[in-house]
XYZ file of C-alpha atoms in Angstrom:
479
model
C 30.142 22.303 -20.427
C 28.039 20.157 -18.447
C 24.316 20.844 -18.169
C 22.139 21.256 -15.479
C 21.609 17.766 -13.294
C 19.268 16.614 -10.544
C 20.247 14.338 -7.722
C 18.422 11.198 -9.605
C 19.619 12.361 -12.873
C 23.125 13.498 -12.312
C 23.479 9.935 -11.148
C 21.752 8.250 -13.997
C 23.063 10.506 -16.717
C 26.711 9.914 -14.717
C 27.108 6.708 -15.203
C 24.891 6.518 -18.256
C 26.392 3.174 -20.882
C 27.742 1.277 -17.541
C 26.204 -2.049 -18.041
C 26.381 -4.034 -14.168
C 26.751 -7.624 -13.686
C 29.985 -8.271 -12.054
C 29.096 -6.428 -9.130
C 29.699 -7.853 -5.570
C 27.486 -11.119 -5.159
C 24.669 -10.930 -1.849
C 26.117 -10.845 1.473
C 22.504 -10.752 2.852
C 21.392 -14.211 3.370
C 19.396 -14.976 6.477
C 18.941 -18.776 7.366
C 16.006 -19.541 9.139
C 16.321 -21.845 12.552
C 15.073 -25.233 12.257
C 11.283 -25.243 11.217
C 9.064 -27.023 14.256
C 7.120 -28.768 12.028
C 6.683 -29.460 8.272
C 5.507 -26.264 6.182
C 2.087 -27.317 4.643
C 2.302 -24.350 1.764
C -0.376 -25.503 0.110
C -2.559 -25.210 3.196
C -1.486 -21.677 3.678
C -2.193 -21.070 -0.162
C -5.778 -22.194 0.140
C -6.391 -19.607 3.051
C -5.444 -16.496 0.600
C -6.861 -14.176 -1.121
C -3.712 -13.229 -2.806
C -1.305 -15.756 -4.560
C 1.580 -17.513 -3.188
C 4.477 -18.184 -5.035
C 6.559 -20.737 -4.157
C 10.416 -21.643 -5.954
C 8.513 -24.191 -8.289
C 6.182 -21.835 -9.522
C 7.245 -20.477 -13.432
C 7.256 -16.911 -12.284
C 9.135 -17.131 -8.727
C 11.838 -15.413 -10.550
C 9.968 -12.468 -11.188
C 7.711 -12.411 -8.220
C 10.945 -12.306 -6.005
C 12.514 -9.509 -7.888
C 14.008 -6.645 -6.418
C 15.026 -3.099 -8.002
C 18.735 -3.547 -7.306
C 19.556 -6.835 -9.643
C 22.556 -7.770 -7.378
C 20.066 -9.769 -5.792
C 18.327 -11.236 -8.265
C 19.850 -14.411 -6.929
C 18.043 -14.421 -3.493
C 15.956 -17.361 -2.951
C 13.138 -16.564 -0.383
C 11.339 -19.549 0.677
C 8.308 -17.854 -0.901
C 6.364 -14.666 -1.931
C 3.161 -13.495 -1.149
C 1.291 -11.031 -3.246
C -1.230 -10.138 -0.300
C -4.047 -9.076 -1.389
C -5.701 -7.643 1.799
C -5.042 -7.061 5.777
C -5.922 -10.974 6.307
C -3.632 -12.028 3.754
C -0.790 -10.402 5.927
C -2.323 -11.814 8.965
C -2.485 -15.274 7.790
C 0.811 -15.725 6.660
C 2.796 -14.196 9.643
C 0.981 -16.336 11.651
C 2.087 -19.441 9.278
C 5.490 -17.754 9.529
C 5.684 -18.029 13.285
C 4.567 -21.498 13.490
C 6.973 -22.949 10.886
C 9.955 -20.272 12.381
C 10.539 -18.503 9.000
C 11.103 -14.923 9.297
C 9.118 -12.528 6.783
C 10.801 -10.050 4.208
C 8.900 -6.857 3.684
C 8.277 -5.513 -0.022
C 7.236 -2.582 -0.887
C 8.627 -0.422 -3.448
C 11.601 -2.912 -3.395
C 14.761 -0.653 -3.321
C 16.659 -1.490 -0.224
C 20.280 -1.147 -1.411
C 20.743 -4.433 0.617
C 17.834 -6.775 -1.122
C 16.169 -7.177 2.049
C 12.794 -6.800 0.511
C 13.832 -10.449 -0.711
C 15.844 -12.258 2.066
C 16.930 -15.839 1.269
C 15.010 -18.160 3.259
C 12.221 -15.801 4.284
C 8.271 -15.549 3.269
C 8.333 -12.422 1.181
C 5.247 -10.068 1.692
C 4.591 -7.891 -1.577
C 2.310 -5.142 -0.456
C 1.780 -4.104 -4.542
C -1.347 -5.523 -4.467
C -2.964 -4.153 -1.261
C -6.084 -1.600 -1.702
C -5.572 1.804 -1.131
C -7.812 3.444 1.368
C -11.490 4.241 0.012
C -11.515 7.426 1.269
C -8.221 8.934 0.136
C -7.750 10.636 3.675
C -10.559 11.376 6.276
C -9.239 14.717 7.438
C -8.136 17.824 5.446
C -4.881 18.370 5.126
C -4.032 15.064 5.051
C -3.618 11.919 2.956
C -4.324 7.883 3.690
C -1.751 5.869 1.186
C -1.520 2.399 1.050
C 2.397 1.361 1.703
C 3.416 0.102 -1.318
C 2.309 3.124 -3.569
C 5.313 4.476 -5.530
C 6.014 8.152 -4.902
C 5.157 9.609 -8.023
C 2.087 7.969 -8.248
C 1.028 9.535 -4.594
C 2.289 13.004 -5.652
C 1.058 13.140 -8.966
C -2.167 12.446 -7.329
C -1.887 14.962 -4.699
C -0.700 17.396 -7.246
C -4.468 17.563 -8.897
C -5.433 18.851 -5.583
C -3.007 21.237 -5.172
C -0.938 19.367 -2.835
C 2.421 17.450 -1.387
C 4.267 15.298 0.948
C 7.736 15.854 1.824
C 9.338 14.284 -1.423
C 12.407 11.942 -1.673
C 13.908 11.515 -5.499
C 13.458 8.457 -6.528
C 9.878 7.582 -8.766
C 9.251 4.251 -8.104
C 10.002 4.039 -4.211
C 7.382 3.155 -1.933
C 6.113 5.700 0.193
C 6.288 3.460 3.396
C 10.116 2.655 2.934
C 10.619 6.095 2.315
C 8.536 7.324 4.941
C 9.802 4.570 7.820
C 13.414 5.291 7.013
C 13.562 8.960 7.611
C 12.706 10.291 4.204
C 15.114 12.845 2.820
C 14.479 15.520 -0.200
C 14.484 18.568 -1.859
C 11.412 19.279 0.831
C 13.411 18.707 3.943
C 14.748 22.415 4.882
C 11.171 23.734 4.453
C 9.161 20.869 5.575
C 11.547 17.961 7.239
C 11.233 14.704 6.477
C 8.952 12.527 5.122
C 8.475 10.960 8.131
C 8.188 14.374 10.221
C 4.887 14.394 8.113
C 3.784 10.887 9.319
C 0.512 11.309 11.494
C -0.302 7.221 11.981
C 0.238 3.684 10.621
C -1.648 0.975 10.566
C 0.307 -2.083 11.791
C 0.041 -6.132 11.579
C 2.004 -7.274 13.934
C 4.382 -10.631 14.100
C 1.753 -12.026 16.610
C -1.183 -11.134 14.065
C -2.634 -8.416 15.867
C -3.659 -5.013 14.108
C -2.687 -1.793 15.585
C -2.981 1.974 15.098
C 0.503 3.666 15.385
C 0.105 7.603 16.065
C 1.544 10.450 18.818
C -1.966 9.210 21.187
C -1.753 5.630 20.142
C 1.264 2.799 20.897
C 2.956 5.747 21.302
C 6.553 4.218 21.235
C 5.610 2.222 17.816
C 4.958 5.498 16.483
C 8.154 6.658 17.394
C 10.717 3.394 15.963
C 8.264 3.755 12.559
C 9.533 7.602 12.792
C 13.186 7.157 11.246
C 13.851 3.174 12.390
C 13.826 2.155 8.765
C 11.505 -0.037 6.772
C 10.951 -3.783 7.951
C 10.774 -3.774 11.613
C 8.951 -4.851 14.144
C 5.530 -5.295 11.951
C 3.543 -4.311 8.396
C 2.991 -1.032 7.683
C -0.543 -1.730 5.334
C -1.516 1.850 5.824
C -0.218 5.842 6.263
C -1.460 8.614 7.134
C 0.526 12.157 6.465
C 0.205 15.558 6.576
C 0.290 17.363 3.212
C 1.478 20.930 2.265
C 0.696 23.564 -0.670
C 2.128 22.619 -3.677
C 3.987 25.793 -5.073
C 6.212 26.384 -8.869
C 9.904 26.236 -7.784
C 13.374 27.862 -9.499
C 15.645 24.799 -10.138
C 19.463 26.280 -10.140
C 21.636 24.301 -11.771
C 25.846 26.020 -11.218
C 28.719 24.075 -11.944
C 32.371 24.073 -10.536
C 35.796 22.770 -11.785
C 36.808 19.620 -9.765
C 39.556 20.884 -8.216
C 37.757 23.003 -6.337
C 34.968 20.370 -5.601
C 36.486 20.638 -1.696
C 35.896 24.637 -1.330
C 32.338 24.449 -3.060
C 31.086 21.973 -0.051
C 32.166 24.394 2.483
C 31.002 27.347 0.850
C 27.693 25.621 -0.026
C 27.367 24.253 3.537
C 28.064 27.159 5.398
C 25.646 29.257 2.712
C 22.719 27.415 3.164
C 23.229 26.874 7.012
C 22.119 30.285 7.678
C 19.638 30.489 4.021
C 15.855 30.767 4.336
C 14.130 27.265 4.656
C 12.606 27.988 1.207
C 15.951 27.507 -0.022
C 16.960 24.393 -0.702
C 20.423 23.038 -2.046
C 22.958 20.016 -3.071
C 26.398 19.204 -3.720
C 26.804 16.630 -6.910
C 30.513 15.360 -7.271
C 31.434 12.455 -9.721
C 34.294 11.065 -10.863
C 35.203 8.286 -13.522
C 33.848 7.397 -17.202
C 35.362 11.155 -18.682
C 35.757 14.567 -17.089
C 34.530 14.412 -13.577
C 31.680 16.785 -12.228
C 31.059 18.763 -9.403
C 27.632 20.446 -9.255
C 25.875 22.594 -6.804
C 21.863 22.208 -7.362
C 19.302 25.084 -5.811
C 15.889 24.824 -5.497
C 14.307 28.411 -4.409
C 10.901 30.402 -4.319
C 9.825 30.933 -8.153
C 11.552 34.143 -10.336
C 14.355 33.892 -7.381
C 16.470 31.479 -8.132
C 18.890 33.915 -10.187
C 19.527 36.254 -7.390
C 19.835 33.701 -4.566
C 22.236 31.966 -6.809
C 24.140 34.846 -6.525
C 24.048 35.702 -3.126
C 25.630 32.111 -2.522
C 28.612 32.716 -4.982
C 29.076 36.310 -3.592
C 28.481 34.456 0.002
C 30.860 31.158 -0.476
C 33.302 33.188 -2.539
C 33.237 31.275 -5.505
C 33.104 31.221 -9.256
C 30.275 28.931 -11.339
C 31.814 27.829 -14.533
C 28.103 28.028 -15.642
C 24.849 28.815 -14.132
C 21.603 27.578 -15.276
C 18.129 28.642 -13.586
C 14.604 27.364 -14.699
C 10.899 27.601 -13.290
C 9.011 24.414 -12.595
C 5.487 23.488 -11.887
C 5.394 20.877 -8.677
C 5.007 18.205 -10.794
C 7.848 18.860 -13.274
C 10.370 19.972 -10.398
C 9.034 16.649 -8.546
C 9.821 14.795 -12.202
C 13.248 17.025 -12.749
C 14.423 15.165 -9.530
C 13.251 11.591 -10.178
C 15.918 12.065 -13.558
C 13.026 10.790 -16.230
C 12.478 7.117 -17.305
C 16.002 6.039 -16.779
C 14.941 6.005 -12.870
C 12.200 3.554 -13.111
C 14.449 0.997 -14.631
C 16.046 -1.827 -12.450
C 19.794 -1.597 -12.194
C 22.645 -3.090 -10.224
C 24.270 -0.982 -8.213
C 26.734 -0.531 -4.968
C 25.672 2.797 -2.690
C 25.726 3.792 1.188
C 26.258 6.593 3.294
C 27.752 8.786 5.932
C 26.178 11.310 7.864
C 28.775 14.056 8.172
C 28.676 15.775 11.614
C 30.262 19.139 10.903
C 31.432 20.273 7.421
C 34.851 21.573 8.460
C 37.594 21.652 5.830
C 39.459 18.480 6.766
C 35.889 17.036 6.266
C 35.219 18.309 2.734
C 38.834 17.362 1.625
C 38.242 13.519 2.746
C 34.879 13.642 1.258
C 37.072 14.718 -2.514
C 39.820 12.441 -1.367
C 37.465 8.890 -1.154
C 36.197 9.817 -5.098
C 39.863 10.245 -5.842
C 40.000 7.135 -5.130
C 37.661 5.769 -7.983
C 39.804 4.152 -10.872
C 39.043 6.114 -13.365
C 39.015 3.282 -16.534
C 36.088 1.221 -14.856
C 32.842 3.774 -15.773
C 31.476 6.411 -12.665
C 30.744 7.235 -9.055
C 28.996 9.672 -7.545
C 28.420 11.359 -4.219
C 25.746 13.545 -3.345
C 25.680 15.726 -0.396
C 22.483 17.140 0.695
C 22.260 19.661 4.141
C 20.243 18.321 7.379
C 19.649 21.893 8.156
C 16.161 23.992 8.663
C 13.301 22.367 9.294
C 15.275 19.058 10.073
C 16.738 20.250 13.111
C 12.946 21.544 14.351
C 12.603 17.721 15.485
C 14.644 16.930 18.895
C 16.544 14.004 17.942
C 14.822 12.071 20.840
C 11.472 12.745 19.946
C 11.882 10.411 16.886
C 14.294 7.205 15.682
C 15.699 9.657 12.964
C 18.551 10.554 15.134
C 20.609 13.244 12.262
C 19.098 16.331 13.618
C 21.845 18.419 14.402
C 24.351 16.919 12.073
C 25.948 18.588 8.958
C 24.389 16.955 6.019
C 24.570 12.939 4.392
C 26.609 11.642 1.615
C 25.299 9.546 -0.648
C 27.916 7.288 -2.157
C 26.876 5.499 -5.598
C 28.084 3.642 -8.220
C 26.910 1.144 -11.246
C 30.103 0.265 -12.723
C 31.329 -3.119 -13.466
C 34.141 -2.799 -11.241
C 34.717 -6.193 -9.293
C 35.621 -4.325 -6.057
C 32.828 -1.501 -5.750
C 32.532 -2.754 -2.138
C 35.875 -2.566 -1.444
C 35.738 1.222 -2.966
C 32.652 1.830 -0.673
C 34.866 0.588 2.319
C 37.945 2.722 1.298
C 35.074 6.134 1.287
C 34.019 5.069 4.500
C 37.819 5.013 5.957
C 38.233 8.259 4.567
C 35.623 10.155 5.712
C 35.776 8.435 9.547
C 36.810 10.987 11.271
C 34.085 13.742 10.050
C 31.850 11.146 10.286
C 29.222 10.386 13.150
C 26.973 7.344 11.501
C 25.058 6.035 8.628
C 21.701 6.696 6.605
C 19.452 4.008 7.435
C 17.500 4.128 4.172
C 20.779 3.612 2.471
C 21.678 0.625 4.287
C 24.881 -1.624 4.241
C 25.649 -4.782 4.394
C 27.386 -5.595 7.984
C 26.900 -2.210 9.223
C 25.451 -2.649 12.827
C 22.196 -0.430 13.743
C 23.726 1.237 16.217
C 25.746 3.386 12.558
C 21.980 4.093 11.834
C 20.285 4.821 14.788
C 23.386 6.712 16.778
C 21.900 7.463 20.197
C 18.217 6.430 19.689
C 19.412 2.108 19.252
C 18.613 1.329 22.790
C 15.569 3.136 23.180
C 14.359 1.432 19.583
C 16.130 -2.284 20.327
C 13.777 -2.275 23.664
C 10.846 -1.381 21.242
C 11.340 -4.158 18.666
C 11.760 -6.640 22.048
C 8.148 -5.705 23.061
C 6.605 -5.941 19.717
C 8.572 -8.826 17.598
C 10.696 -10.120 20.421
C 11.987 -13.204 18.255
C 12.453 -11.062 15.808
C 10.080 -12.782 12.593
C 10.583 -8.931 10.968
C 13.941 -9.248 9.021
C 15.324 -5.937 7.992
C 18.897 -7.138 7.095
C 19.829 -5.010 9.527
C 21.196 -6.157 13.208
C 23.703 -5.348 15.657
């Protein structure tokens, strides 16, 4: 009888054993035109505060390394650990003279190494100050980009307060924040970057700017839901935080074949639920018995009854039903899925944002992890709702353009299996018809922006022209 699983851990604890290192090699590498003139590193090295590591340095290896070790072949011309806002300045500036674009790092998760771009100056942000004021106005808090999550909401906790929370520990709060930022948070208090109130911004040309609703206005808006690694550096946040409160975690789980009629159940449950309610679908396949999980996070000492209601609702039987009461902190920590999440991995995952959950939508969501070979280890996908306080947000009024969509499926895997990619292709062609584009913070290799962006590309394509118009910002991503 399985036992009760959170988005981060269900996957871990899915695919659990499944060593990865015949994965699909990087299909990310950006060449850099012609330089205009010899690179003098050196010179650039003795105008830093921070170090720069170049391929002949002993520890480029690990300076360059990213959290998804498929890439831990990439070969970036070389890495920065800035040290402060001149740092940054300094070396896009060198950048732009020699023509070699810059890779942003931050937490260092993009599912498409693009923290670590071949050819490309790397800029680590780990070593950037965080504000000495921890946020100038009540109610909200200044983070430096490259702060992992837990580390901001543990801290935030002692006061009594949160951000909208994604699941993974060791993210940076900028990539998570620039990309849209979904989580167990999202019905009640949208996205992480709903809760975005400014930026502070170095710009390709050098300049520093302020990014907020009164200031660069349409900057504000691309760094809303554009994704992480455009147009400039993000070396400072601002966001709005909320009350932290206990939460019931409710844990039910399903026989597969029925995995198809628990999505639409679920979906059209928690369409019409109270934004305190919160709720996921967890379906994997592969490796032994396959899974399919329904996890709901509700106001505390209610999760028993709601869980209820949404069986009585949805028509359905739980095989098993599991409810517990967490402190923020722990239910924060239940998601992240405990130590196994902090450690680097190899892995294959993307996305598809599913427009409406309709039968024929839920059947082709079950039909692309039938597809999984079932000797090779696991693969998961995990369907989480766009509804509530998502949809507050006109989908103009932000790059994040999912707002009146369905709900996103995360598709994920860590086995060995030599064609992964081709698997993630085959999901893709059977979901196409339900689906309506792609999650930009779980990119794709060779997936144009306009899969990410929907609607909102031209508007955000005209702002990256104005402020990187030869485009020195690589994000991987281009149409």
């Amino acid at each position: 009888m399985p036992g009760p699983l959170s988005r981060q851990a269900f996957v871990r604890r899915a695919l659990l054993g499944v060593a990865g290192a015949a994965l699909l090699g990087s299909c990310r590498s950006v060449v850099p035109p012609a330089e205009s003139k010899p690179a003098d590193w050196t010179g650039l090295a003795s105008q830093l505060t921070g170090r720069l590591v170049l391929p002949s340095s002993a520890d480029y290896a690990a300076a360059k390394s990213v959290f998804n070790t498929r890439f831990a072949g990439s070969t970036p011309a070389a890495v920065l650990a800035a040290a402060s806002v001149d740092d940054i300045q300094r070396a896009m500036e060198f950048a732009a003279a020699h023509q070699i674009g810059i890779s942003v790092r931050g937490g260092g998760h993009s599912y498409i190494g693009a923290s670590s771009l071949d050819g490309t100056l790397v800029l680590d942000l780990r070593r950037l100050p965080g504000p000495s004021d921890g946020g100038a106005t009540p109610g909200e808090v200044m983070v430096a980009p490259a702060s992992d999550l837990d580390s901001v909401q543990a801290g935030l906790a002692t006061h009594g307060r949160s951000i909208p929370s994604g699941s993974c520990p060791t993210v940076g709060v900028a990539g998570l924040t620039l990309g849209g930022g979904l989580g167990s948070d999202a019905r009640l208090h949208g996205l992480t970057c709903d809760a975005l109130v400014s930026a502070s911004v170095v710009l390709p040309s050098g300049e520093v700017v302020t990014a907020a609703a009164d200031e660069h206005a349409d900057l504000f808006w691309a760094l809303r839901g554009g994704g992480g690694g455009n147009m400039g550096v993000v070396t400072s946040l601002t966001l709005r935080t909320f009350p932290a409160t206990d939460r019931d975690v409710v844990t039910l789980a399903f026989p597969m074949d029925s995995a198809a009629t628990v999505l639409t159940g679920w979906h059209d449950w928690i369409q019409g639920a109270e934004r305190t309610i919160w709720g996921m679908v967890n379906i994997t396949v592969g490796g032994g018995p396959g899974h399919c999980t329904v996890i709901l996070a509700t106001p505390p000492r209610t999760g028993a009854a709601i869980a209820r209601q949404m069986l009585t609702a949805a028509g359905l039987q739980a095989i098993s039903t599991r409810t517990q009461t967490l402190s923020r902190i722990d239910f924060l920590h239940y998601f992240e899925g405990g130590a196994a999440a902090r450690v680097p991995r190899p892995f294959v995952a993307g996305s598809d944002i599913i427009g409406e959950m309709t039968s024929a939508a839920a059947d082709s969501i079950v039909t692309a992890l039938s597809a999984w070979p079932q000797s090779v280890g696991s693969a998961t996908a995990v369907v989480e709702s766009l509804s509530g306080a998502v949809d507050d947000v006109d989908p103009t009024d932000s790059a994040f353009p999912w707002r009146r969509q369905a709900a996103s499926v995360q598709w994920y895997t860590e086995a060995t299996y030599p064609s992964a990619g081709q698997w993630l292709d085959d999901a893709h062609r059977s979901v196409s018809s339900a689906s309506v584009g792609n999650y930009v913070n779980y990119p794709e290799a060779g997936v144009s922006l306009q899969r990410y962006l929907g609607p909102n590309t031209g508007r955000f394509n005209g702002i990256r022209r104005k402020y990187d118009p030869d485009q020195a910002i690589r994000s991987g991503i281009y149409d």
